Short mmCIF file of C-alpha atoms and ligand atoms in Angstrom, two decimals:
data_model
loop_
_atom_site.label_atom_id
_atom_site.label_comp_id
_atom_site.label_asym_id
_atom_site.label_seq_id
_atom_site.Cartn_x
_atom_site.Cartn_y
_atom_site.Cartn_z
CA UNK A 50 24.51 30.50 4.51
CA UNK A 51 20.93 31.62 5.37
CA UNK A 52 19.76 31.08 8.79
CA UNK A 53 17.40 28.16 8.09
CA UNK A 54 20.07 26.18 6.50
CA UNK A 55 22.68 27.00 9.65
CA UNK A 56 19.94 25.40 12.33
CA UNK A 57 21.66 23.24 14.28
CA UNK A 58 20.92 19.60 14.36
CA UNK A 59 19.78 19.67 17.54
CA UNK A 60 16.42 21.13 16.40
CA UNK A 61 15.51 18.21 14.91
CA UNK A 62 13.71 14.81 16.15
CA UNK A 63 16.69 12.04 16.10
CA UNK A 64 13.55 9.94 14.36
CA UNK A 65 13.57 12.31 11.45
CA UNK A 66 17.41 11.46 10.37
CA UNK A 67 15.87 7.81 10.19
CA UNK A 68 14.23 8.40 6.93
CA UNK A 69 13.93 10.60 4.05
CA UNK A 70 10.90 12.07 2.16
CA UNK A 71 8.33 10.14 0.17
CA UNK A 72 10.71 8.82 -3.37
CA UNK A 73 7.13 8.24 -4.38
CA UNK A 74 5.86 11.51 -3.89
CA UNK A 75 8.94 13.03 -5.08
CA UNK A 76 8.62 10.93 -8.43
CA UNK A 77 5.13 12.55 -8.99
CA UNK A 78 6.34 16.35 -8.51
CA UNK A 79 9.35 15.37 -11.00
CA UNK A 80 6.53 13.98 -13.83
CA UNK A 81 4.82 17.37 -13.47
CA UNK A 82 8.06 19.28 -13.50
CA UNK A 83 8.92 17.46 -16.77
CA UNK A 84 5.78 16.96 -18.22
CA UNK A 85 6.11 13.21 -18.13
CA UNK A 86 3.86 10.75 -17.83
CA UNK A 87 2.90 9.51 -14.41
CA UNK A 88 3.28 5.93 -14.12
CA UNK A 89 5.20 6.58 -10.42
CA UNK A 90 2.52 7.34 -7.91
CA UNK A 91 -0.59 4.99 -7.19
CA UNK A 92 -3.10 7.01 -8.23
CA UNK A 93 -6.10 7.04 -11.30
CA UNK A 94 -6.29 9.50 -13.78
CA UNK A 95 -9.98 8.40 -14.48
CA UNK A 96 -12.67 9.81 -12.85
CA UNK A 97 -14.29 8.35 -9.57
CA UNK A 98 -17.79 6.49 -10.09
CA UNK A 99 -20.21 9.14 -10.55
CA UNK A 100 -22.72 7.71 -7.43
CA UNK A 101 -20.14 8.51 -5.12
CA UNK A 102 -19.16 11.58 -6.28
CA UNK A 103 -22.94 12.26 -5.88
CA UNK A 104 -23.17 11.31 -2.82
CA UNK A 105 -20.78 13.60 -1.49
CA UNK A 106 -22.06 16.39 -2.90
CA UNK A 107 -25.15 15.30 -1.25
CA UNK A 108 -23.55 15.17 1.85
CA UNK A 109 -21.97 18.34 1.61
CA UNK A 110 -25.60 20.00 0.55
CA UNK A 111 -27.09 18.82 3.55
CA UNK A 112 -25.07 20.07 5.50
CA UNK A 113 -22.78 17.30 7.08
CA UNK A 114 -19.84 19.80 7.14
CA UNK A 115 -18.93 19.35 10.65
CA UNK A 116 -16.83 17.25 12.46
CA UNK A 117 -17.81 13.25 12.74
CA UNK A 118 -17.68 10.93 16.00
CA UNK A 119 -14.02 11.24 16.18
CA UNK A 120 -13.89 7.30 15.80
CA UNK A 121 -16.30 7.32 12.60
CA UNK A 122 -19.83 8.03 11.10
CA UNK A 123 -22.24 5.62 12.17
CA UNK A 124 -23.50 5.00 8.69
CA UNK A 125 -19.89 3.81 7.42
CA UNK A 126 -18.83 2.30 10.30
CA UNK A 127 -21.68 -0.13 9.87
CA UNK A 128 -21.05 -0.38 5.91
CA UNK A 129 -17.87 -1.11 6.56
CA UNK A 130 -18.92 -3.88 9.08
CA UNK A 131 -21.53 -4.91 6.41
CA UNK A 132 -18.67 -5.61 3.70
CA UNK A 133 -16.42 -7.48 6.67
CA UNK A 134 -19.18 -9.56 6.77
CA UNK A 135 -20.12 -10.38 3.12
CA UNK A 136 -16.58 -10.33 2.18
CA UNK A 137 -14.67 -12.24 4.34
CA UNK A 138 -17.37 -13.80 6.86
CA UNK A 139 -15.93 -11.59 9.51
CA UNK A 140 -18.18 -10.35 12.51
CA UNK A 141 -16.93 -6.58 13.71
CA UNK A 142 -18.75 -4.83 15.71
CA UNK A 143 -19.31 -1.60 14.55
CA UNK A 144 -19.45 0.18 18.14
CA UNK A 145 -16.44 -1.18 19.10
CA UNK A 146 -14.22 -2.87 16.81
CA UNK A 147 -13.84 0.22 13.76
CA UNK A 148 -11.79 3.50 13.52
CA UNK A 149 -12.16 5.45 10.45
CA UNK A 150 -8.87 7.46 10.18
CA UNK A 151 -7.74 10.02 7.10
CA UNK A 152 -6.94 7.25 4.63
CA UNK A 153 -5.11 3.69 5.60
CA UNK A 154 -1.77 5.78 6.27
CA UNK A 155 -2.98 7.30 9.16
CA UNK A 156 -5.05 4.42 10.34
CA UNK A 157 -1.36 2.49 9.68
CA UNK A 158 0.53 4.86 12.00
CA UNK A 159 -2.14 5.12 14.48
CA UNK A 160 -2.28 1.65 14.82
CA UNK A 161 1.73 1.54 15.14
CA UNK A 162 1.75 4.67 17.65
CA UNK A 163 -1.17 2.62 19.67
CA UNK A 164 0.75 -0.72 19.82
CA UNK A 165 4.40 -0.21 19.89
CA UNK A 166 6.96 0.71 22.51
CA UNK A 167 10.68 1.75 22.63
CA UNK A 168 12.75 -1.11 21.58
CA UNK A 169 10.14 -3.22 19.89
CA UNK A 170 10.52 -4.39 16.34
CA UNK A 171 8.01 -4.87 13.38
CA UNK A 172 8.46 -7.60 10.90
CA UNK A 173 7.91 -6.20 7.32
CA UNK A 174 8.56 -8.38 4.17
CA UNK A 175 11.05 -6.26 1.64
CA UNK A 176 10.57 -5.17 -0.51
CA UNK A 177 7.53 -2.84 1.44
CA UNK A 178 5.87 -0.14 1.06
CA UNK A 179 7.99 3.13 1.61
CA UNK A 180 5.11 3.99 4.30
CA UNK A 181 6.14 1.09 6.39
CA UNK A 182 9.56 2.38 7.36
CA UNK A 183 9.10 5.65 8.91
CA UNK A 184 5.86 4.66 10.23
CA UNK A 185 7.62 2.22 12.14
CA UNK A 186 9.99 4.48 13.69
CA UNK A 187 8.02 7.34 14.35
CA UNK A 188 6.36 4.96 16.80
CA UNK A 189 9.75 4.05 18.24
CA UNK A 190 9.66 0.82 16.70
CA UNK A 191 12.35 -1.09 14.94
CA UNK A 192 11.45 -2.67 11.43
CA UNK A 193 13.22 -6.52 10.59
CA UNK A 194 12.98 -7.01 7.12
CA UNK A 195 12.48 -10.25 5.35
CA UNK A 196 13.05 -10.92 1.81
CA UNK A 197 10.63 -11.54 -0.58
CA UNK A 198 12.52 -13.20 -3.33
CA UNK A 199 11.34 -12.27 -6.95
CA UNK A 200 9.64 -15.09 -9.57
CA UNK A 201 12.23 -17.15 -11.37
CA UNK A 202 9.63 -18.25 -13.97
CA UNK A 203 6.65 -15.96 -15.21
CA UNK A 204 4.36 -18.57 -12.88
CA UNK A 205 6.39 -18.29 -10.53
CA UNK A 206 5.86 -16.17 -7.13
CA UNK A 207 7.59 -13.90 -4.63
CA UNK A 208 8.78 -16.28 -2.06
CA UNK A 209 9.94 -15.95 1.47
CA UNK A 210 12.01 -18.03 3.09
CA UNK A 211 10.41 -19.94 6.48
CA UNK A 212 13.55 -19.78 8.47
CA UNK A 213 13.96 -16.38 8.23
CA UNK A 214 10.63 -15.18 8.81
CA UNK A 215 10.75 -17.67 12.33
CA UNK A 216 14.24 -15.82 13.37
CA UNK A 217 12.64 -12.38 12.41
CA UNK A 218 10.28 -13.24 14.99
CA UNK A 219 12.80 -13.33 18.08
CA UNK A 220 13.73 -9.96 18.67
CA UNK A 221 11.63 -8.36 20.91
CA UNK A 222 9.12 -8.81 18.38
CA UNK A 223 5.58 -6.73 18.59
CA UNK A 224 3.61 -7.49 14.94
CA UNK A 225 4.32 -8.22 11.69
CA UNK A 226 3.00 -5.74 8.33
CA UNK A 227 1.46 -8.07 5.70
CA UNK A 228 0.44 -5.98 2.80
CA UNK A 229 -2.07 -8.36 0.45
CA UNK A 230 -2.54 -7.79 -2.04
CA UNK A 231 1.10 -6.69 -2.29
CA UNK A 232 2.78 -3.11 -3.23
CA UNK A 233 4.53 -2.84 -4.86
CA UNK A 234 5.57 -7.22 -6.07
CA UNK A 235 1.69 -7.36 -6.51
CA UNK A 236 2.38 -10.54 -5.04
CA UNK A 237 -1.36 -12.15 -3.55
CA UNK A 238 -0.06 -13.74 0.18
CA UNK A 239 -1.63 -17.54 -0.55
CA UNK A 240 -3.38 -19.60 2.36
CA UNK A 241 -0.53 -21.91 2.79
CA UNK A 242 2.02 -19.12 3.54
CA UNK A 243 -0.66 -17.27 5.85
CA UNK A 244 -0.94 -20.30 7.98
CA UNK A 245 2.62 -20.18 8.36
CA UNK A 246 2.42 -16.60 9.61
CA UNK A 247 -0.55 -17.26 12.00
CA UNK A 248 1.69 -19.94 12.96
CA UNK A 249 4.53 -18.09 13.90
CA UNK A 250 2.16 -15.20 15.11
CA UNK A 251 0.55 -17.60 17.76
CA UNK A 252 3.85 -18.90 18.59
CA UNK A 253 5.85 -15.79 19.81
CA UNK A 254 2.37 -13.68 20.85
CA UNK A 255 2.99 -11.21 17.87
CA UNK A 256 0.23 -9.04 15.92
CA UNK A 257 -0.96 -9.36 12.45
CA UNK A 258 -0.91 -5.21 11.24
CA UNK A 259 -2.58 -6.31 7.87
CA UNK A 260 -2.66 -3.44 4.72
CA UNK A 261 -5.69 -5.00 2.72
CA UNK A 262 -6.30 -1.59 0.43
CA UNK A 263 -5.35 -3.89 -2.67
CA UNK A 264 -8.48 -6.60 -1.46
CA UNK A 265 -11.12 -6.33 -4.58
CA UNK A 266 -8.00 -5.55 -7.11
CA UNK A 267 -6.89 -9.27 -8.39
CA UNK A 268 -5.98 -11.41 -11.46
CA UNK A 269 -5.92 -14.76 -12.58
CA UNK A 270 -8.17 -16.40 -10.37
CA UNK A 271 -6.13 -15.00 -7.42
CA UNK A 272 -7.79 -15.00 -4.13
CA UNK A 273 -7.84 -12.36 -1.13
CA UNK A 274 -7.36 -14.38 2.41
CA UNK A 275 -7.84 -11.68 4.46
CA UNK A 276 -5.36 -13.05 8.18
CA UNK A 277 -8.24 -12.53 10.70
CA UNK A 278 -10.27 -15.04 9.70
CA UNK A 279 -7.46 -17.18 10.02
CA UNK A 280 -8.48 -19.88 13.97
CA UNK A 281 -6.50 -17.59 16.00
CA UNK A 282 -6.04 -14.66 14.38
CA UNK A 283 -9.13 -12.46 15.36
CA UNK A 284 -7.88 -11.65 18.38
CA UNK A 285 -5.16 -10.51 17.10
CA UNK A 286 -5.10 -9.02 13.90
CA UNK A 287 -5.79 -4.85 13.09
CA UNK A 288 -7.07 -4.96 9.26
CA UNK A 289 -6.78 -1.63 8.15
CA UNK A 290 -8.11 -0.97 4.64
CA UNK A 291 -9.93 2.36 2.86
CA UNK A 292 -11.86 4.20 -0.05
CA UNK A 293 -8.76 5.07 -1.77
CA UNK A 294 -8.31 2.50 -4.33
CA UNK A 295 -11.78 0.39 -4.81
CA UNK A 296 -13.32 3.81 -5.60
CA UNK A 297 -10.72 5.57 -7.06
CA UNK A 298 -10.63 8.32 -4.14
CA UNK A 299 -7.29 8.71 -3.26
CA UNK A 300 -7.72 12.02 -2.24
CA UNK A 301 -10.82 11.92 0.15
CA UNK A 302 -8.18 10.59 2.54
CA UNK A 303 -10.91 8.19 4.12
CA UNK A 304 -9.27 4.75 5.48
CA UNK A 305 -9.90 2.69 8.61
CA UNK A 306 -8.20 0.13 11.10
CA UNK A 307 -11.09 -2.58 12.26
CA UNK A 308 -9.12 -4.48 15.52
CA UNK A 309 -10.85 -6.51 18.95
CA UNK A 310 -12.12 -3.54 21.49
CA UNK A 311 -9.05 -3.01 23.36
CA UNK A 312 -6.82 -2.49 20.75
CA UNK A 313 -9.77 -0.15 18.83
CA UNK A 314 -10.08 1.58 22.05
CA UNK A 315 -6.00 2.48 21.73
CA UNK A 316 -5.99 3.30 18.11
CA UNK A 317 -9.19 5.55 18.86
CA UNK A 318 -7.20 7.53 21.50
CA UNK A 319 -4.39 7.95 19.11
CA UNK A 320 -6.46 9.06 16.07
CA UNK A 321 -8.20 11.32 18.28
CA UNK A 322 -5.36 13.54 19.23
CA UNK A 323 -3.52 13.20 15.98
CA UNK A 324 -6.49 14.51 13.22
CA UNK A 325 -9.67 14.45 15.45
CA UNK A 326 -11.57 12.88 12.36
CA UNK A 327 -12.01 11.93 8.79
CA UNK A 328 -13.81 14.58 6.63
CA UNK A 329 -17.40 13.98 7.25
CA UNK A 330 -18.85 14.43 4.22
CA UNK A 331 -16.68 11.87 2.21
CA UNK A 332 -17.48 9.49 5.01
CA UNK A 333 -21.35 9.42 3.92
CA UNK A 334 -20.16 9.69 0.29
CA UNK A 335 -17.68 6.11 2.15
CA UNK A 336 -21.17 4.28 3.08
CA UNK A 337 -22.13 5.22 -0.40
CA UNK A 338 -19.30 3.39 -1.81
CA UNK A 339 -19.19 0.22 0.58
CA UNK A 340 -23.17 -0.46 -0.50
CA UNK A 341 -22.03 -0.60 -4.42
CA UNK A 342 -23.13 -4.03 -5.57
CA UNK A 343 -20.88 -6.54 -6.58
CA UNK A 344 -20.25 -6.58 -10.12
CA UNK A 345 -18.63 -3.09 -9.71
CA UNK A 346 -15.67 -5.28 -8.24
CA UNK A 347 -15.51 -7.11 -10.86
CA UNK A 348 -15.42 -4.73 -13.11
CA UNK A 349 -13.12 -2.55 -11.28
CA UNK A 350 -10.70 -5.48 -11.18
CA UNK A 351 -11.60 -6.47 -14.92
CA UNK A 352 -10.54 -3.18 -16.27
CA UNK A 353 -6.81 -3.24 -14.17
CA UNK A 354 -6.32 -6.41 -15.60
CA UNK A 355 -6.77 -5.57 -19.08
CA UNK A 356 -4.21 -2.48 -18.03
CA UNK A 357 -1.62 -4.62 -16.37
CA UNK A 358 -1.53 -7.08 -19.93
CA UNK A 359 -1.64 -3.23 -22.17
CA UNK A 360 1.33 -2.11 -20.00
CA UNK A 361 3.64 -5.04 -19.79
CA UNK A 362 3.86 -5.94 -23.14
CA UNK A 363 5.04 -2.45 -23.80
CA UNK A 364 7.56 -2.68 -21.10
CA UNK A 365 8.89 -5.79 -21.94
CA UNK A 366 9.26 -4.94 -25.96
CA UNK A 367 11.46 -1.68 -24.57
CA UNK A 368 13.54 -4.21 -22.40
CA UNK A 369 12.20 -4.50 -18.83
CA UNK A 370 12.42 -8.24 -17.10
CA UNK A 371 8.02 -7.84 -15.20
CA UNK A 372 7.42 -9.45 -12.25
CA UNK A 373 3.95 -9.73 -13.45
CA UNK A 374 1.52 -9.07 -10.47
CA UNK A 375 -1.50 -10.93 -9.32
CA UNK A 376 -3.28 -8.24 -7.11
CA UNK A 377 -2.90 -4.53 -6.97
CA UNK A 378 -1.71 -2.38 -9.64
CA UNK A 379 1.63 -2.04 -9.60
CA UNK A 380 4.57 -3.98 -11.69
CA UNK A 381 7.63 -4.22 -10.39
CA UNK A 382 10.42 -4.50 -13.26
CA UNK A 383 14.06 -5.58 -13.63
CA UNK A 384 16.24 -2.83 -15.39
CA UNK A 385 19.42 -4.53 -15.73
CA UNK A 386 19.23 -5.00 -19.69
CA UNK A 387 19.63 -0.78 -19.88
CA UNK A 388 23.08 -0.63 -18.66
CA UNK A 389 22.49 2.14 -16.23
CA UNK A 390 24.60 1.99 -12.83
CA UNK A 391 21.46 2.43 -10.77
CA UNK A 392 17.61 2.56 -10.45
CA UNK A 393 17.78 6.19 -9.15
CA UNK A 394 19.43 7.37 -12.96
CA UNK A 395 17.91 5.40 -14.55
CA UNK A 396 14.52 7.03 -13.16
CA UNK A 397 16.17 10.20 -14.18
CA UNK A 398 16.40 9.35 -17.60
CA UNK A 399 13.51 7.72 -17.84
CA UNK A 400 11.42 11.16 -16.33
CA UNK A 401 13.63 13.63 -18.34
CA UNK A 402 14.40 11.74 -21.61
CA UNK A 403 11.77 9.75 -22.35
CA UNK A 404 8.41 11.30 -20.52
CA UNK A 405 7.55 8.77 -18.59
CA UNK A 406 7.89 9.05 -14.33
CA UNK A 407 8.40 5.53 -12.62
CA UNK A 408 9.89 4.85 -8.68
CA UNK A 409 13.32 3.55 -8.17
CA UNK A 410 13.40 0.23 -6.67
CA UNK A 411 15.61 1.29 -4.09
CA UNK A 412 12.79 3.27 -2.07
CA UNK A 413 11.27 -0.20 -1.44
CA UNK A 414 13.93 -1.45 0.54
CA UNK A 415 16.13 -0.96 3.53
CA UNK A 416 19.57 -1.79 1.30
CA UNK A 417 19.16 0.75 -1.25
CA UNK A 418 21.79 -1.78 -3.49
CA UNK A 419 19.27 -4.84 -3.13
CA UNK A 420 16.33 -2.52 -5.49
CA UNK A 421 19.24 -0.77 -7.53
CA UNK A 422 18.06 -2.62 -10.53
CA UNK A 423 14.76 -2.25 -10.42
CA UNK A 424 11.97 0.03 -11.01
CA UNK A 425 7.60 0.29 -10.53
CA UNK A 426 5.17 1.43 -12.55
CA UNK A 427 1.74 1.98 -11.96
CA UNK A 428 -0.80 0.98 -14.55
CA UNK A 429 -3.73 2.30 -12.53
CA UNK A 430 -4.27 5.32 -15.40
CA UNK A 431 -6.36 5.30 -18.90
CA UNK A 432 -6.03 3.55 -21.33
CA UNK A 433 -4.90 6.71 -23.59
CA UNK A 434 -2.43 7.53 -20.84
CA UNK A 435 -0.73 3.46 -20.77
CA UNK A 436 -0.83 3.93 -25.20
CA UNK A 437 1.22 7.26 -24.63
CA UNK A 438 3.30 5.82 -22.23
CA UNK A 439 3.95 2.38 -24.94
CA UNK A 440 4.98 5.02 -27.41
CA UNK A 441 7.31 6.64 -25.75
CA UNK A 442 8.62 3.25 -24.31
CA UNK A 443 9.54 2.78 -28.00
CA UNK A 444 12.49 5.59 -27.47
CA UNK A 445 14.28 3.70 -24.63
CA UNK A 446 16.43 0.60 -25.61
CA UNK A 447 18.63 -1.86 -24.26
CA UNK A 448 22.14 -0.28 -24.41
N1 LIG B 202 0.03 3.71 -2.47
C1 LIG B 202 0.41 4.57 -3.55
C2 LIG B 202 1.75 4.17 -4.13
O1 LIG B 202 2.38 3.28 -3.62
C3 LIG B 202 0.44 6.01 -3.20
C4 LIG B 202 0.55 6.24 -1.77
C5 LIG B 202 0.73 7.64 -1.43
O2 LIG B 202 1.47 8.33 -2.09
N2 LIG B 202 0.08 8.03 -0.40
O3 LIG B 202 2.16 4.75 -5.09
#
């Protein structure tokens, strides 16, 4: 036994036998082990807009290599206050109300660490984001899950149930994580079923912790209701959003949390002694990005969508059931025609045998049974990469 391996348990953090490593992260270090495709991790394979990549090298040129105001550089704090504006009619004050963090994970878990107290509990609709979880915990919160219950029909949705979400709410109950548009069901939260979460939210004095990274990615008409502009929600909502997937940064690591003063004031403390600051020069490259002009949206969500209807054809001819998504770039897929006992093999197979890397349903929720017949894929990647991807699709049938 070596002597790292015989380090007793009591070494460790009792939060860190809560949860295990990234599946996510691991599925992208298994594609490059195999050589497999990566359809596991959210990430592009295209290049970032050349203006922005520009503009960072600008940045770095003139010499904005030092640290930022810990809290944010001026000039994106007030572009990201511009697009609050234009996009969602939302007034943020720029001085007060924005924290630019390294990427929307951190500003996630600040915002968690700045909020939550021993025994609280988060509600988080399941299946979530593997993030969620830990981030939860580390700030000595307890996660409730409530289902989200997959489409019957192709027009159907993912659907929660109203009496559950209302007894999720009694427990000692801090905030709620909405994550819309949604990773990985790519479910879009509508109006109607935000209402009912404001509702609730008023009701038992909880806090909306709302993951909007998805916002300008959309299909079919779907619309992005972001919950603070919601009567009564402003007050109490922490939006948290970043450059990683409207530009195609993911890593610049460049996210933010916009929240009323007090609760800014918190998550700035946290972020403070955490990471001191976002790397300055992609935040100027950040302003850069947030003063594109519109169509670029469009297009941006133009070219997922004709990715998503490339990628699920090809799944379905190899025998996946898609849950086809209406926002962000993920689709999650039912496995059951294969035959295999569980997502985790059949992930296995999938990376080993047939070249392509995917992430076991089972990281996205609590019960690892409930995802054990599912899988994601990401179709965020060229369109050379999703034709690869088809082909090999071809070598995997229903058993
Ligand atoms: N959001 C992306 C995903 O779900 C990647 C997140 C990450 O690995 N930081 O795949």
């Amino acid at each position: 036994m070596t002597q790292a391996s015989a380090q007793p348990k009591h070494y460790l953090s009792d939060k860190v036998e809560h949860f295990t490593e990234s599946v996510i992260r691991e599925m992208t270090r298994q594609a490059m082990q195999y050589g497999a495709i990566n359809l596991a991790q959210g990430f592009p394979d295209f290049p970032a807009p050349a203006e922005i990549k520009q503009a960072a090298q600008d940045a770095i040129a003139a010499d904005i290599n030092q640290y930022a105001i810990t809290w944010g550089a001026q000039s994106l704090r007030q572009a990201i206050a511009r697009q609050m504006q234009e996009w969602q009619g939302l007034h943020v004050d720029p001085e007060k109300e924005i924290v630019v963090c390294c990427g929307s994970t951190e500003a996630m878990v600040a915002t968690l660490l700045a909020v939550c107290n021993n025994g609280d509990e988060v509600v988080v609709f399941e299946p979530f984001y593997e993030n969620y979880g830990p981030d939860s915990i580390l700030s000595g919160a307890k996660p409730r899950f409530v289902k989200l219950r997959p489409p019957q029909t192709a027009d159907d949705e993912w659907t929660f149930n109203e009496i559950e979400l209302r007894e999720a709410f009694q427990h000692h109950t801090k905030a709620i994580i909405l994550n819309t548009p949604n990773n990985p069901t790519g479910k879009v939260f509508s109006r109607k079923e935000l209402e009912l979460i404001r509702d609730l939210c008023v009701e038992y004095n909880v806090l909306a912790i709302t993951d909007e990274i998805y916002e300008h990615i959309l299909y079919d008409g779907a619309q992005h209701i972001s919950i603070a502009c919601l009567d009564g929600m402003r007050e109490r909502t922490i939006t948290i959003n970043g450059l990683s997937k409207s530009y195609s940064v993911t890593g610049w690591r460049v996210g933010w949390a916009v929240a009323p003063p007090a609760i800014t004031s918190a998550i700035r403390k946290v972020h403070d002694f955490l990471t001191v600051g976002a790397p300055a020069p992609l935040q100027e490259a950040g302003a850069a990005a947030l003063s594109l002009p519109a169509v670029y949206y469009h297009e941006l969500a133009e070219r997922y969508r004709t990715r998503r209807d490339r990628l699920i054809p090809a799944l379905e001819n190899a025998g996946f059931r898609c849950f086809r998504p209406r926002g962000a770039y993920y689709v999650m897929t039912d496995i059951t025609a294969f035959g295999f006992p569980d997502d985790v093999e059949f992930a296995r197979h999938l990376v080993q045998e047939v070249g392509i890397a995917c992430v076991p349903g089972s990281s996205f929720y609590k019960h690892r049974k409930d995802g054990s017949q599912q899988v994601r894929f990401a179709f965020c990647k060229r369109p050379e990469t999703l034709d690869e991807a088809a082909r090999r699709l071809e070598k995997l049938r229903p058993r």
